[in-house]
Amino acid sequence: MEQRRIFEQVFTTESAIAAFVFLVVLCALAYSLIRRRARAGATPSPHAERQRLETVYVVVLVGIAAFLVVYTASANDREHPGGESHAAGRGVEAAHPVTVDVTAFQWCWKFSHPVPGPSRAGEATTTANCRDGRLPTLVVPTGRTVRLKITSQDVIHSLWVPALRYKMDAFPDHTNSFTLKIDKEGKWIGRCAEFCGNRHHSMDFWLKAVSPDEYEEWVQQHQGAAPTPEAST
C-alpha cells in the first residue's frame, strides 16, 4: 500500500536522523568527560563563549529541522492525494473522491456512503453494536481516492487501521477528514485507538477493499435500505 510505504519511509528516515544526532551528542559528551579526567587540575577556559562553534551548531540544527518539516509535509502531501487544498491539480478523480461519513459512538461505528448531490438521498449505511463478533464493515473501492469524514456523537474516539497505518481522531461536534487509496483487494481489522469507556476494547470494525464494479454494486444494493450490521457478505 502506498500510504504504508510512505509512512515506513518517513519513520525510517526520521529514526535514522534521530539516532545519528543522539550518537553525535553521546560521543561529544563522552569525549568531554574523558578529556576532562585526563587533565586533572586544569583550569577552566577563559572564553565565556565560542561564537563560531555555536553558530555552526545552530545552523546545523536549523538545517535538520527545516529538512524534517519539508520532508514530512511532502510525504503527507503524497500520502493524502485527495486533499481539498490541492485536489484541483490532480485530475477529476482526485478532485471528486469517494466520500464516506464515519460516525463513532459508544461503542461502535457507523459508515454512511452518501449519494452525490445536495439531497444525499438513499445513502448506504452499515453499523453494528460491536458485540459477539458483530462488527460493521467499511467498504471502499480499490484504485480510487476515498475521503473519510470522521466525527463522534458522544466522546473522543480514534479510527485506526494498524496494518495500513491509518489513524484519525473523532471528536464530538467536529469533523476531521483524511484520504486513503488502496491498490489491492483485501480485508483488515480496524480499532478505536482512544480510550472511550468500559467497552473500548471491543470497538473494532472491518475495512474491506473491493473492485470498483463490486463497490458500485454494493452501494446500489444498500441505498435506501435499513443500516446493515455487516457489509462483508
Coordinates of C-alpha atoms in Angstrom, one line a residue:
M1 CA 0.0 0.0 0.0
E2 CA 1.3 3.4 -0.9
Q3 CA 0.4 5.1 2.4
R4 CA 2.0 2.3 4.4
R5 CA 5.2 2.5 2.2
I6 CA 5.3 6.3 2.7
F7 CA 4.8 6.0 6.5
E8 CA 7.5 3.4 6.8
Q9 CA 9.9 5.5 4.7
V10 CA 9.3 8.6 6.8
F11 CA 9.6 6.7 10.1
T12 CA 12.9 5.0 9.0
T13 CA 14.4 8.3 7.8
E14 CA 13.5 10.3 10.9
S15 CA 14.6 7.5 13.2
A16 CA 18.0 7.3 11.5
I17 CA 18.4 11.1 11.8
A18 CA 17.4 11.0 15.5
A19 CA 19.8 8.1 16.1
F20 CA 22.6 10.0 14.4
V21 CA 22.1 13.1 16.4
F22 CA 21.9 11.1 19.6
L23 CA 25.2 9.3 18.8
V24 CA 26.9 12.7 18.0
V25 CA 25.8 14.2 21.3
L26 CA 26.8 11.0 23.2
C27 CA 30.2 10.9 21.6
A28 CA 30.8 14.6 22.3
L29 CA 29.7 14.1 26.0
A30 CA 32.0 11.0 26.3
Y31 CA 34.9 12.9 24.8
S32 CA 34.4 15.9 27.1
L33 CA 34.3 13.7 30.2
I34 CA 37.3 11.6 29.2
R35 CA 39.4 14.6 28.2
R36 CA 38.5 16.4 31.5
R37 CA 39.5 13.5 33.6
A38 CA 42.8 13.1 31.7
R39 CA 43.7 16.8 32.5
A40 CA 43.1 16.7 36.3
G41 CA 43.9 20.1 37.8
A42 CA 43.4 22.0 34.5
T43 CA 41.9 25.5 34.9
P44 CA 38.7 26.5 33.2
S45 CA 38.9 28.1 29.8
P46 CA 38.9 31.9 29.9
H47 CA 36.5 32.0 27.0
A48 CA 32.9 32.7 28.0
E49 CA 31.6 31.5 24.6
R50 CA 32.7 30.2 21.3
Q51 CA 30.7 32.1 18.7
R52 CA 32.0 30.2 15.6
L53 CA 31.3 26.8 17.1
E54 CA 27.9 27.9 18.4
T55 CA 26.9 29.4 15.1
V56 CA 27.8 26.2 13.3
Y57 CA 25.8 24.2 15.8
V58 CA 22.7 26.4 15.4
V59 CA 23.0 26.3 11.6
V60 CA 23.1 22.5 11.6
L61 CA 20.1 22.2 13.9
V62 CA 18.1 24.7 11.8
G63 CA 19.0 22.8 8.7
I64 CA 18.0 19.4 10.1
A65 CA 14.7 20.9 11.5
A66 CA 13.9 22.5 8.1
F67 CA 14.6 19.3 6.2
L68 CA 12.3 17.3 8.6
V69 CA 9.5 19.8 8.2
V70 CA 9.7 19.9 4.4
Y71 CA 10.2 16.2 4.1
T72 CA 7.3 15.3 6.4
A73 CA 5.0 17.9 4.7
S74 CA 5.9 16.4 1.3
A75 CA 5.3 12.9 2.5
N76 CA 1.9 13.9 3.9
D77 CA 1.0 15.5 0.6
R78 CA 1.9 12.2 -1.2
E79 CA 0.1 10.1 1.4
H80 CA -3.2 12.1 1.1
P81 CA -3.6 12.8 -2.6
G82 CA -7.2 13.9 -2.4
G83 CA -6.8 16.9 0.0
E84 CA -9.1 19.8 -0.8
S85 CA -6.3 22.3 -0.9
H86 CA -4.6 20.7 -3.9
A87 CA -7.1 18.3 -5.5
A88 CA -7.7 20.7 -8.4
G89 CA -4.3 19.9 -9.9
R90 CA -4.7 16.2 -9.7
G91 CA -7.5 15.4 -12.1
V92 CA -11.2 14.7 -11.8
E93 CA -10.8 11.5 -9.7
A94 CA -8.7 13.3 -7.1
A95 CA -11.0 16.4 -7.1
H96 CA -14.1 14.2 -6.6
P97 CA -13.2 11.3 -4.4
V98 CA -15.5 8.7 -3.0
T99 CA -16.8 10.1 0.3
V100 CA -17.7 8.1 3.4
D101 CA -19.1 9.6 6.6
V102 CA -17.8 7.9 9.7
T103 CA -19.6 8.3 13.0
A104 CA -18.1 6.9 16.1
F105 CA -20.2 6.2 19.2
Q106 CA -20.0 4.3 22.4
W107 CA -19.1 1.6 21.5
C108 CA -19.1 1.0 17.8
W109 CA -19.1 2.7 14.3
K110 CA -21.5 3.8 11.6
F111 CA -20.3 4.2 8.0
S112 CA -22.5 6.1 5.5
H113 CA -21.9 6.4 1.8
P114 CA -24.0 9.4 0.7
V115 CA -25.2 9.7 -2.9
P116 CA -23.6 12.7 -4.7
G117 CA -25.7 15.8 -4.7
P118 CA -27.4 18.1 -2.3
S119 CA -30.2 15.8 -1.3
R120 CA -27.9 12.9 0.0
A121 CA -30.9 10.6 -0.5
G122 CA -30.5 6.9 -0.5
E123 CA -27.2 6.6 1.3
A124 CA -25.8 3.2 2.0
T125 CA -25.1 2.7 5.7
T126 CA -23.5 -0.1 7.8
T127 CA -23.4 -0.2 11.6
A128 CA -23.5 -2.7 14.4
N129 CA -23.1 -2.9 18.2
C130 CA -19.6 -4.5 18.2
R131 CA -20.8 -7.3 20.4
D132 CA -20.5 -11.1 19.9
G133 CA -18.4 -10.6 16.7
R134 CA -21.0 -8.3 15.1
L135 CA -18.7 -5.7 13.6
P136 CA -19.5 -3.1 10.9
T137 CA -17.6 -3.1 7.7
L138 CA -16.2 0.0 5.9
V139 CA -16.3 -0.9 2.2
V140 CA -14.1 1.1 -0.2
P141 CA -13.2 0.7 -3.9
T142 CA -9.6 -0.1 -4.9
G143 CA -7.7 2.3 -7.0
R144 CA -9.9 5.3 -6.0
T145 CA -9.3 8.2 -3.7
V146 CA -11.6 7.8 -0.7
R147 CA -12.2 10.7 1.7
L148 CA -13.3 9.7 5.2
K149 CA -15.2 12.4 7.1
I150 CA -15.0 11.4 10.8
T151 CA -17.0 12.6 13.8
S152 CA -18.2 11.4 17.1
Q153 CA -21.7 11.6 18.7
D154 CA -20.5 11.4 22.3
V155 CA -16.9 11.3 23.4
I156 CA -13.5 11.3 21.7
H157 CA -12.7 8.1 19.7
S158 CA -10.0 7.4 17.2
L159 CA -10.2 5.4 13.9
W160 CA -7.2 3.2 13.5
V161 CA -6.3 0.6 10.9
P162 CA -2.9 -0.8 12.2
A163 CA -1.9 -2.9 9.1
L164 CA -2.4 0.1 6.8
R165 CA -1.0 2.8 9.1
Y166 CA -4.3 4.9 9.0
K167 CA -5.3 6.8 12.2
M168 CA -7.5 9.8 12.8
D169 CA -9.3 11.1 15.9
A170 CA -13.1 11.5 16.1
F171 CA -14.3 14.5 18.1
P172 CA -17.9 15.3 19.0
D173 CA -19.3 18.4 17.2
H174 CA -16.4 18.4 14.9
T175 CA -15.4 16.7 11.6
N176 CA -12.0 15.6 10.7
S177 CA -11.2 14.2 7.3
F178 CA -8.4 12.4 5.5
T179 CA -8.0 10.5 2.3
L180 CA -6.8 7.0 1.5
K181 CA -6.2 5.0 -1.6
I182 CA -5.9 1.2 -1.5
D183 CA -4.4 -0.5 -4.5
K184 CA -5.4 -4.1 -3.9
E185 CA -8.5 -6.0 -2.6
G186 CA -8.4 -7.2 1.0
K187 CA -9.8 -7.0 4.4
W188 CA -8.2 -5.6 7.5
I189 CA -9.2 -5.1 11.1
G190 CA -9.7 -1.6 12.5
R191 CA -9.8 -0.4 16.1
C192 CA -10.5 2.5 18.3
A193 CA -7.2 3.9 19.5
E194 CA -8.6 6.3 22.1
F195 CA -9.8 5.1 25.5
C196 CA -13.5 5.9 25.4
G197 CA -15.2 3.9 28.2
N198 CA -15.7 0.4 29.6
R199 CA -16.2 -1.3 26.2
H200 CA -13.4 0.5 24.4
H201 CA -11.6 -2.8 23.9
S202 CA -14.4 -4.3 21.8
M203 CA -14.8 -1.2 19.5
D204 CA -13.5 -2.9 16.3
F205 CA -14.5 -2.8 12.7
W206 CA -13.5 -4.2 9.3
L207 CA -12.0 -2.2 6.4
K208 CA -12.8 -4.1 3.1
A209 CA -11.4 -3.0 -0.3
V210 CA -13.2 -4.4 -3.3
S211 CA -13.1 -3.7 -7.0
P212 CA -14.8 -0.5 -8.3
D213 CA -17.5 -2.5 -10.0
E214 CA -18.2 -4.5 -6.9
Y215 CA -18.3 -1.3 -4.8
E216 CA -20.8 0.3 -7.1
E217 CA -23.0 -2.8 -7.0
W218 CA -22.8 -2.9 -3.2
V219 CA -23.8 0.8 -2.9
Q220 CA -26.7 0.3 -5.3
Q221 CA -27.9 -2.7 -3.3
H222 CA -27.8 -0.9 0.0
Q223 CA -29.1 2.6 -0.9
G224 CA -32.2 3.4 0.9
A225 CA -32.1 0.2 2.9
A226 CA -32.0 -0.1 6.7
P227 CA -28.5 0.1 8.1
T228 CA -26.8 -3.3 7.7
P229 CA -24.8 -4.8 10.6
E230 CA -22.2 -6.5 8.3
A231 CA -21.2 -5.5 4.8
S232 CA -18.7 -8.2 4.0
T233 CA -21.1 -10.7 2.7

